[in-house]
């Protein structure tokens, strides 16, 4: 079993929909990272969090340390949000396999 | 602030040949990571350096992969001899320190194709 599990693996939605991507982990962590990877592009760090909630523009990330679970939400989704979203946990730098998000205009 | 630099961006070699990748992290970042990302999968940590010392190389196939960070700044990852299954993107990332509680900054990656 992977140390980091993401769901769903693939998600297709219409422009404007509210998106939720989930991440569960089975190890102790110092922090959890949400990363974004565009096709053929590099990886960009979206959030790093160890408790509570963070917001940046239309993106919101939450973490529940007791339940070992984090969610990434996208409000008012747009086709440019189409990418692979990856959850990773430190300190051992374990990664989920990613969620491929496609937003249809 | 300059990002994490990697080279080459693309490399095509035949199996049993050797290849080397170079990474220059963000200035001042003590921790450097090398990851292997096979198509359709998430990155897998190969090796983590703290300055010039190895913190974690438990998933590095040491019979064919080697990495060094001699002066605690830039790093090289070598594969010798390469196998078909080594075809992947090799990502370098750095952070201020290695507890996992600092933002990771990734390079653009080096895409390796082994024929």
PDB file of C-alpha atoms in Angstrom:
ATOM      1  CA  UNK A   1       0.000   0.000   0.000  1.00  0.00           C
ATOM      2  CA  UNK A   2       1.309   3.451  -0.919  1.00  0.00           C
ATOM      3  CA  UNK A   3       2.097   5.819   1.892  1.00  0.00           C
ATOM      4  CA  UNK A   4       0.111   8.511   0.057  1.00  0.00           C
ATOM      5  CA  UNK A   5      -3.188   7.803  -1.682  1.00  0.00           C
ATOM      6  CA  UNK A   6      -5.067  10.286  -3.845  1.00  0.00           C
ATOM      7  CA  UNK A   7      -8.586  10.252  -5.181  1.00  0.00           C
ATOM      8  CA  UNK A   8      -9.947  10.449  -7.721  1.00  0.00           C
ATOM      9  CA  UNK A   9      -7.245   9.419 -10.192  1.00  0.00           C
ATOM     10  CA  UNK A  10      -9.026  11.251 -12.986  1.00  0.00           C
ATOM     11  CA  UNK A  11     -11.607  14.000 -12.823  1.00  0.00           C
ATOM     12  CA  UNK A  12     -13.431  15.743 -15.653  1.00  0.00           C
ATOM     13  CA  UNK A  13     -15.713  18.674 -14.908  1.00  0.00           C
ATOM     14  CA  UNK A  14     -17.418  21.581 -16.611  1.00  0.00           C
ATOM     15  CA  UNK A  15     -16.018  25.077 -16.357  1.00  0.00           C
ATOM     16  CA  UNK A  16     -17.277  26.802 -13.224  1.00  0.00           C
ATOM     17  CA  UNK A  17     -17.735  23.659 -11.138  1.00  0.00           C
ATOM     18  CA  UNK A  18     -16.345  23.298  -7.612  1.00  0.00           C
ATOM     19  CA  UNK A  19     -13.541  20.732  -7.572  1.00  0.00           C
ATOM     20  CA  UNK A  20     -12.319  18.600  -4.669  1.00  0.00           C
ATOM     21  CA  UNK A  21      -9.245  16.352  -4.734  1.00  0.00           C
ATOM     22  CA  UNK A  22      -8.479  14.179  -1.729  1.00  0.00           C
ATOM     23  CA  UNK A  23      -5.254  12.904  -0.225  1.00  0.00           C
ATOM     24  CA  UNK A  24      -4.811  10.368   2.567  1.00  0.00           C
ATOM     25  CA  UNK A  25      -1.496   9.374   4.079  1.00  0.00           C
ATOM     26  CA  UNK A  26      -0.411   6.653   6.442  1.00  0.00           C
ATOM     27  CA  UNK A  27       2.829   8.023   7.876  1.00  0.00           C
ATOM     28  CA  UNK A  28       3.755  10.742  10.317  1.00  0.00           C
ATOM     29  CA  UNK A  29       4.456  13.980   8.524  1.00  0.00           C
ATOM     30  CA  UNK A  30       6.102  17.315   9.092  1.00  0.00           C
ATOM     31  CA  UNK A  31       4.131  18.949   6.288  1.00  0.00           C
ATOM     32  CA  UNK A  32       1.958  18.155   3.304  1.00  0.00           C
ATOM     33  CA  UNK A  33       2.511  19.660  -0.119  1.00  0.00           C
ATOM     34  CA  UNK A  34       0.077  20.171  -2.979  1.00  0.00           C
ATOM     35  CA  UNK A  35       1.808  20.393  -6.342  1.00  0.00           C
ATOM     36  CA  UNK A  36       0.587  21.147  -9.852  1.00  0.00           C
ATOM     37  CA  UNK A  37       2.043  19.651 -13.022  1.00  0.00           C
ATOM     38  CA  UNK A  38       0.897  20.794 -16.460  1.00  0.00           C
ATOM     39  CA  UNK A  39       1.333  18.417 -19.439  1.00  0.00           C
ATOM     40  CA  UNK A  40       4.949  18.590 -20.524  1.00  0.00           C
ATOM     41  CA  UNK A  41       5.601  21.180 -17.859  1.00  0.00           C
ATOM     42  CA  UNK A  42       7.444  21.335 -14.622  1.00  0.00           C
ATOM     43  CA  UNK A  43       6.061  20.918 -11.135  1.00  0.00           C
ATOM     44  CA  UNK A  44       4.906  23.973  -9.242  1.00  0.00           C
ATOM     45  CA  UNK A  45       4.334  24.080  -5.520  1.00  0.00           C
ATOM     46  CA  UNK A  46       0.822  25.299  -4.695  1.00  0.00           C
ATOM     47  CA  UNK A  47       0.641  24.866  -0.939  1.00  0.00           C
ATOM     48  CA  UNK A  48       2.635  23.592   1.971  1.00  0.00           C
ATOM     49  CA  UNK A  49       0.625  23.067   5.132  1.00  0.00           C
ATOM     50  CA  UNK A  50       0.952  21.319   8.453  1.00  0.00           C
ATOM     51  CA  UNK A  51      -2.381  22.317   9.998  1.00  0.00           C
ATOM     52  CA  UNK A  52      -5.650  24.035   9.251  1.00  0.00           C
ATOM     53  CA  UNK A  53      -6.370  25.699   5.964  1.00  0.00           C
ATOM     54  CA  UNK A  54      -4.669  27.868   3.353  1.00  0.00           C
ATOM     55  CA  UNK A  55      -6.182  29.873   0.516  1.00  0.00           C
ATOM     56  CA  UNK A  56      -4.614  31.335  -2.591  1.00  0.00           C
ATOM     57  CA  UNK A  57      -6.931  32.856  -5.135  1.00  0.00           C
ATOM     58  CA  UNK A  58      -9.434  30.190  -6.170  1.00  0.00           C
ATOM     59  CA  UNK A  59      -7.476  27.406  -4.509  1.00  0.00           C
ATOM     60  CA  UNK A  60      -8.062  26.209  -0.952  1.00  0.00           C
ATOM     61  CA  UNK A  61      -6.137  23.468   0.841  1.00  0.00           C
ATOM     62  CA  UNK A  62      -7.151  21.898   4.133  1.00  0.00           C
ATOM     63  CA  UNK A  63      -5.549  19.287   6.327  1.00  0.00           C
ATOM     64  CA  UNK A  64      -6.822  17.176   9.219  1.00  0.00           C
ATOM     65  CA  UNK A  65      -3.813  15.826  11.075  1.00  0.00           C
ATOM     66  CA  UNK A  66      -5.842  13.469  13.285  1.00  0.00           C
ATOM     67  CA  UNK A  67      -7.528  11.850  10.290  1.00  0.00           C
ATOM     68  CA  UNK A  68      -4.363  12.002   8.129  1.00  0.00           C
ATOM     69  CA  UNK A  69      -6.318  13.575   5.314  1.00  0.00           C
ATOM     70  CA  UNK A  70      -6.043  16.648   3.146  1.00  0.00           C
ATOM     71  CA  UNK A  71      -8.224  18.151   0.444  1.00  0.00           C
ATOM     72  CA  UNK A  72      -7.513  20.571  -2.371  1.00  0.00           C
ATOM     73  CA  UNK A  73     -10.492  22.603  -3.561  1.00  0.00           C
ATOM     74  CA  UNK A  74     -10.790  24.725  -6.680  1.00  0.00           C
ATOM     75  CA  UNK A  75     -13.655  27.189  -6.866  1.00  0.00           C
ATOM     76  CA  UNK A  76     -15.053  28.472 -10.178  1.00  0.00           C
ATOM     77  CA  UNK A  77     -12.865  26.034 -12.127  1.00  0.00           C
ATOM     78  CA  UNK A  78     -11.402  27.145 -15.451  1.00  0.00           C
ATOM     79  CA  UNK A  79      -9.870  25.206 -18.362  1.00  0.00           C
ATOM     80  CA  UNK A  80      -6.440  26.557 -17.411  1.00  0.00           C
ATOM     81  CA  UNK A  81      -6.766  24.595 -14.147  1.00  0.00           C
ATOM     82  CA  UNK A  82      -6.432  21.411 -16.216  1.00  0.00           C
ATOM     83  CA  UNK A  83      -3.322  19.686 -14.895  1.00  0.00           C
ATOM     84  CA  UNK A  84      -2.159  16.851 -12.690  1.00  0.00           C
ATOM     85  CA  UNK A  85      -2.395  17.656  -8.993  1.00  0.00           C
ATOM     86  CA  UNK A  86       0.004  15.774  -6.738  1.00  0.00           C
ATOM     87  CA  UNK A  87      -0.025  15.390  -2.978  1.00  0.00           C
ATOM     88  CA  UNK A  88       3.323  14.857  -1.253  1.00  0.00           C
ATOM     89  CA  UNK A  89       4.298  14.505   2.391  1.00  0.00           C
ATOM     90  CA  UNK A  90       7.538  15.237   4.203  1.00  0.00           C
ATOM     91  CA  UNK A  91       9.974  14.540   5.654  1.00  0.00           C
ATOM     92  CA  UNK A  92      10.396  11.364   3.659  1.00  0.00           C
ATOM     93  CA  UNK A  93       9.182  13.057   0.453  1.00  0.00           C
ATOM     94  CA  UNK A  94       6.535  10.458  -0.421  1.00  0.00           C
ATOM     95  CA  UNK A  95       4.283  11.327  -3.346  1.00  0.00           C
ATOM     96  CA  UNK A  96       0.824  10.312  -4.432  1.00  0.00           C
ATOM     97  CA  UNK A  97       0.303   9.189  -8.013  1.00  0.00           C
ATOM     98  CA  UNK A  98      -1.585  12.366  -8.874  1.00  0.00           C
ATOM     99  CA  UNK A  99      -5.077  13.376  -9.934  1.00  0.00           C
ATOM    100  CA  UNK A 100      -5.523  14.307 -13.576  1.00  0.00           C
ATOM    101  CA  UNK A 101      -8.023  17.162 -13.752  1.00  0.00           C
ATOM    102  CA  UNK A 102      -9.648  18.205 -17.018  1.00  0.00           C
ATOM    103  CA  UNK A 103     -11.956  21.226 -17.112  1.00  0.00           C
ATOM    104  CA  UNK A 104     -14.175  21.416 -20.160  1.00  0.00           C
ATOM    105  CA  UNK A 105     -15.210  24.874 -21.433  1.00  0.00           C
TER     106      UNK A 105
ATOM    107  CA  UNK B   1      15.607  34.591  -7.556  1.00  0.00           C
ATOM    108  CA  UNK B   2      16.868  32.024 -10.066  1.00  0.00           C
ATOM    109  CA  UNK B   3      15.066  28.691 -10.034  1.00  0.00           C
ATOM    110  CA  UNK B   4      16.418  25.170  -9.926  1.00  0.00           C
ATOM    111  CA  UNK B   5      18.474  24.581 -13.067  1.00  0.00           C
ATOM    112  CA  UNK B   6      18.707  21.166 -14.689  1.00  0.00           C
ATOM    113  CA  UNK B   7      20.470  19.886 -17.780  1.00  0.00           C
ATOM    114  CA  UNK B   8      20.144  18.379 -20.241  1.00  0.00           C
ATOM    115  CA  UNK B   9      16.396  18.777 -20.805  1.00  0.00           C
ATOM    116  CA  UNK B  10      16.272  15.768 -23.099  1.00  0.00           C
ATOM    117  CA  UNK B  11      18.539  12.786 -23.633  1.00  0.00           C
ATOM    118  CA  UNK B  12      18.161   9.725 -25.830  1.00  0.00           C
ATOM    119  CA  UNK B  13      20.568   6.838 -25.361  1.00  0.00           C
ATOM    120  CA  UNK B  14      20.736   3.151 -26.130  1.00  0.00           C
ATOM    121  CA  UNK B  15      20.492   0.565 -23.375  1.00  0.00           C
ATOM    122  CA  UNK B  16      23.770  -0.203 -21.629  1.00  0.00           C
ATOM    123  CA  UNK B  17      25.066   3.311 -22.334  1.00  0.00           C
ATOM    124  CA  UNK B  18      25.681   5.795 -19.543  1.00  0.00           C
ATOM    125  CA  UNK B  19      24.130   9.193 -18.890  1.00  0.00           C
ATOM    126  CA  UNK B  20      24.610  12.007 -16.401  1.00  0.00           C
ATOM    127  CA  UNK B  21      22.225  14.723 -15.270  1.00  0.00           C
ATOM    128  CA  UNK B  22      23.173  17.953 -13.564  1.00  0.00           C
ATOM    129  CA  UNK B  23      21.240  20.073 -11.092  1.00  0.00           C
ATOM    130  CA  UNK B  24      21.966  23.469  -9.581  1.00  0.00           C
ATOM    131  CA  UNK B  25      19.563  24.244  -6.704  1.00  0.00           C
ATOM    132  CA  UNK B  26      18.372  27.598  -5.495  1.00  0.00           C
ATOM    133  CA  UNK B  27      21.157  29.476  -3.756  1.00  0.00           C
ATOM    134  CA  UNK B  28      21.124  28.834  -0.029  1.00  0.00           C
ATOM    135  CA  UNK B  29      18.990  25.707  -0.201  1.00  0.00           C
ATOM    136  CA  UNK B  30      20.682  23.071   1.917  1.00  0.00           C
ATOM    137  CA  UNK B  31      18.515  20.173   0.805  1.00  0.00           C
ATOM    138  CA  UNK B  32      18.534  18.705  -2.681  1.00  0.00           C
ATOM    139  CA  UNK B  33      16.348  15.886  -3.979  1.00  0.00           C
ATOM    140  CA  UNK B  34      16.476  13.716  -7.069  1.00  0.00           C
ATOM    141  CA  UNK B  35      13.228  12.070  -8.181  1.00  0.00           C
ATOM    142  CA  UNK B  36      12.350   9.658 -10.944  1.00  0.00           C
ATOM    143  CA  UNK B  37       8.960  10.146 -12.587  1.00  0.00           C
ATOM    144  CA  UNK B  38       7.832   7.411 -14.939  1.00  0.00           C
ATOM    145  CA  UNK B  39       5.056   8.365 -17.352  1.00  0.00           C
ATOM    146  CA  UNK B  40       1.678   8.265 -15.622  1.00  0.00           C
ATOM    147  CA  UNK B  41       3.113   7.936 -12.127  1.00  0.00           C
ATOM    148  CA  UNK B  42       3.975  10.292  -9.314  1.00  0.00           C
ATOM    149  CA  UNK B  43       7.597  11.185  -8.608  1.00  0.00           C
ATOM    150  CA  UNK B  44       9.640   8.667  -6.630  1.00  0.00           C
ATOM    151  CA  UNK B  45      12.427   9.868  -4.391  1.00  0.00           C
ATOM    152  CA  UNK B  46      15.803   8.500  -5.464  1.00  0.00           C
ATOM    153  CA  UNK B  47      18.105  10.386  -3.137  1.00  0.00           C
ATOM    154  CA  UNK B  48      18.042  13.296  -0.697  1.00  0.00           C
ATOM    155  CA  UNK B  49      21.102  15.351   0.197  1.00  0.00           C
ATOM    156  CA  UNK B  50      21.510  17.661   3.151  1.00  0.00           C
ATOM    157  CA  UNK B  51      24.435  19.890   2.156  1.00  0.00           C
ATOM    158  CA  UNK B  52      26.937  17.327   0.833  1.00  0.00           C
ATOM    159  CA  UNK B  53      25.715  14.402   2.937  1.00  0.00           C
ATOM    160  CA  UNK B  54      23.194  11.734   1.956  1.00  0.00           C
ATOM    161  CA  UNK B  55      20.018  11.699   4.089  1.00  0.00           C
ATOM    162  CA  UNK B  56      18.011   9.052   2.226  1.00  0.00           C
ATOM    163  CA  UNK B  57      19.051   6.861  -0.687  1.00  0.00           C
ATOM    164  CA  UNK B  58      16.936   3.839   0.187  1.00  0.00           C
ATOM    165  CA  UNK B  59      15.170   3.802  -3.185  1.00  0.00           C
ATOM    166  CA  UNK B  60      18.253   4.439  -5.328  1.00  0.00           C
ATOM    167  CA  UNK B  61      19.174   1.375  -7.447  1.00  0.00           C
ATOM    168  CA  UNK B  62      22.797   1.484  -6.383  1.00  0.00           C
ATOM    169  CA  UNK B  63      23.965  -1.147  -8.841  1.00  0.00           C
ATOM    170  CA  UNK B  64      23.475   1.322 -11.682  1.00  0.00           C
ATOM    171  CA  UNK B  65      22.607   4.736 -10.222  1.00  0.00           C
ATOM    172  CA  UNK B  66      24.968   7.065  -8.403  1.00  0.00           C
ATOM    173  CA  UNK B  67      24.687  10.653  -7.255  1.00  0.00           C
ATOM    174  CA  UNK B  68      26.997  13.152  -5.663  1.00  0.00           C
ATOM    175  CA  UNK B  69      26.899  16.656  -4.279  1.00  0.00           C
ATOM    176  CA  UNK B  70      30.539  17.179  -3.495  1.00  0.00           C
ATOM    177  CA  UNK B  71      30.576  20.837  -2.490  1.00  0.00           C
ATOM    178  CA  UNK B  72      27.058  20.947  -1.108  1.00  0.00           C
ATOM    179  CA  UNK B  73      25.775  23.011  -4.015  1.00  0.00           C
ATOM    180  CA  UNK B  74      25.193  21.444  -7.431  1.00  0.00           C
ATOM    181  CA  UNK B  75      24.678  17.730  -7.926  1.00  0.00           C
ATOM    182  CA  UNK B  76      25.017  15.077 -10.605  1.00  0.00           C
ATOM    183  CA  UNK B  77      22.990  11.907 -11.044  1.00  0.00           C
ATOM    184  CA  UNK B  78      24.534   9.154 -13.151  1.00  0.00           C
ATOM    185  CA  UNK B  79      23.066   5.990 -14.639  1.00  0.00           C
ATOM    186  CA  UNK B  80      25.481   3.308 -15.841  1.00  0.00           C
ATOM    187  CA  UNK B  81      24.510   1.103 -17.580  1.00  0.00           C
ATOM    188  CA  UNK B  82      21.042   2.291 -18.536  1.00  0.00           C
ATOM    189  CA  UNK B  83      18.117  -0.077 -18.937  1.00  0.00           C
ATOM    190  CA  UNK B  84      14.899   0.372 -20.906  1.00  0.00           C
ATOM    191  CA  UNK B  85      12.940   0.806 -17.664  1.00  0.00           C
ATOM    192  CA  UNK B  86      15.040   3.842 -16.762  1.00  0.00           C
ATOM    193  CA  UNK B  87      13.126   5.878 -19.341  1.00  0.00           C
ATOM    194  CA  UNK B  88      11.583   8.624 -17.233  1.00  0.00           C
ATOM    195  CA  UNK B  89      11.821  12.259 -16.277  1.00  0.00           C
ATOM    196  CA  UNK B  90      14.466  12.928 -13.658  1.00  0.00           C
ATOM    197  CA  UNK B  91      13.444  15.801 -11.454  1.00  0.00           C
ATOM    198  CA  UNK B  92      15.640  17.801  -9.141  1.00  0.00           C
ATOM    199  CA  UNK B  93      14.172  19.849  -6.314  1.00  0.00           C
ATOM    200  CA  UNK B  94      15.572  21.869  -3.459  1.00  0.00           C
ATOM    201  CA  UNK B  95      14.368  23.304  -0.169  1.00  0.00           C
ATOM    202  CA  UNK B  96      15.852  25.411   2.590  1.00  0.00           C
ATOM    203  CA  UNK B  97      16.194  22.391   4.851  1.00  0.00           C
ATOM    204  CA  UNK B  98      15.100  18.810   4.823  1.00  0.00           C
ATOM    205  CA  UNK B  99      12.396  18.336   7.432  1.00  0.00           C
ATOM    206  CA  UNK B 100       9.735  18.475   4.721  1.00  0.00           C
ATOM    207  CA  UNK B 101       8.359  21.637   6.276  1.00  0.00           C
ATOM    208  CA  UNK B 102       9.755  23.961   3.641  1.00  0.00           C
ATOM    209  CA  UNK B 103       8.471  24.690   0.164  1.00  0.00           C
ATOM    210  CA  UNK B 104       9.894  22.422  -2.510  1.00  0.00           C
ATOM    211  CA  UNK B 105      11.101  24.116  -5.684  1.00  0.00           C
ATOM    212  CA  UNK B 106      11.421  21.880  -8.719  1.00  0.00           C
ATOM    213  CA  UNK B 107      13.529  22.126 -11.805  1.00  0.00           C
ATOM    214  CA  UNK B 108      12.052  21.566 -15.263  1.00  0.00           C
ATOM    215  CA  UNK B 109      13.316  17.990 -15.333  1.00  0.00           C
ATOM    216  CA  UNK B 110      15.507  15.919 -17.613  1.00  0.00           C
ATOM    217  CA  UNK B 111      13.613  13.540 -19.874  1.00  0.00           C
ATOM    218  CA  UNK B 112      15.523  10.321 -20.566  1.00  0.00           C
ATOM    219  CA  UNK B 113      14.594   7.894 -23.312  1.00  0.00           C
ATOM    220  CA  UNK B 114      16.435   4.590 -23.373  1.00  0.00           C
ATOM    221  CA  UNK B 115      16.152   2.678 -26.676  1.00  0.00           C
TER     222      UNK B 115
END
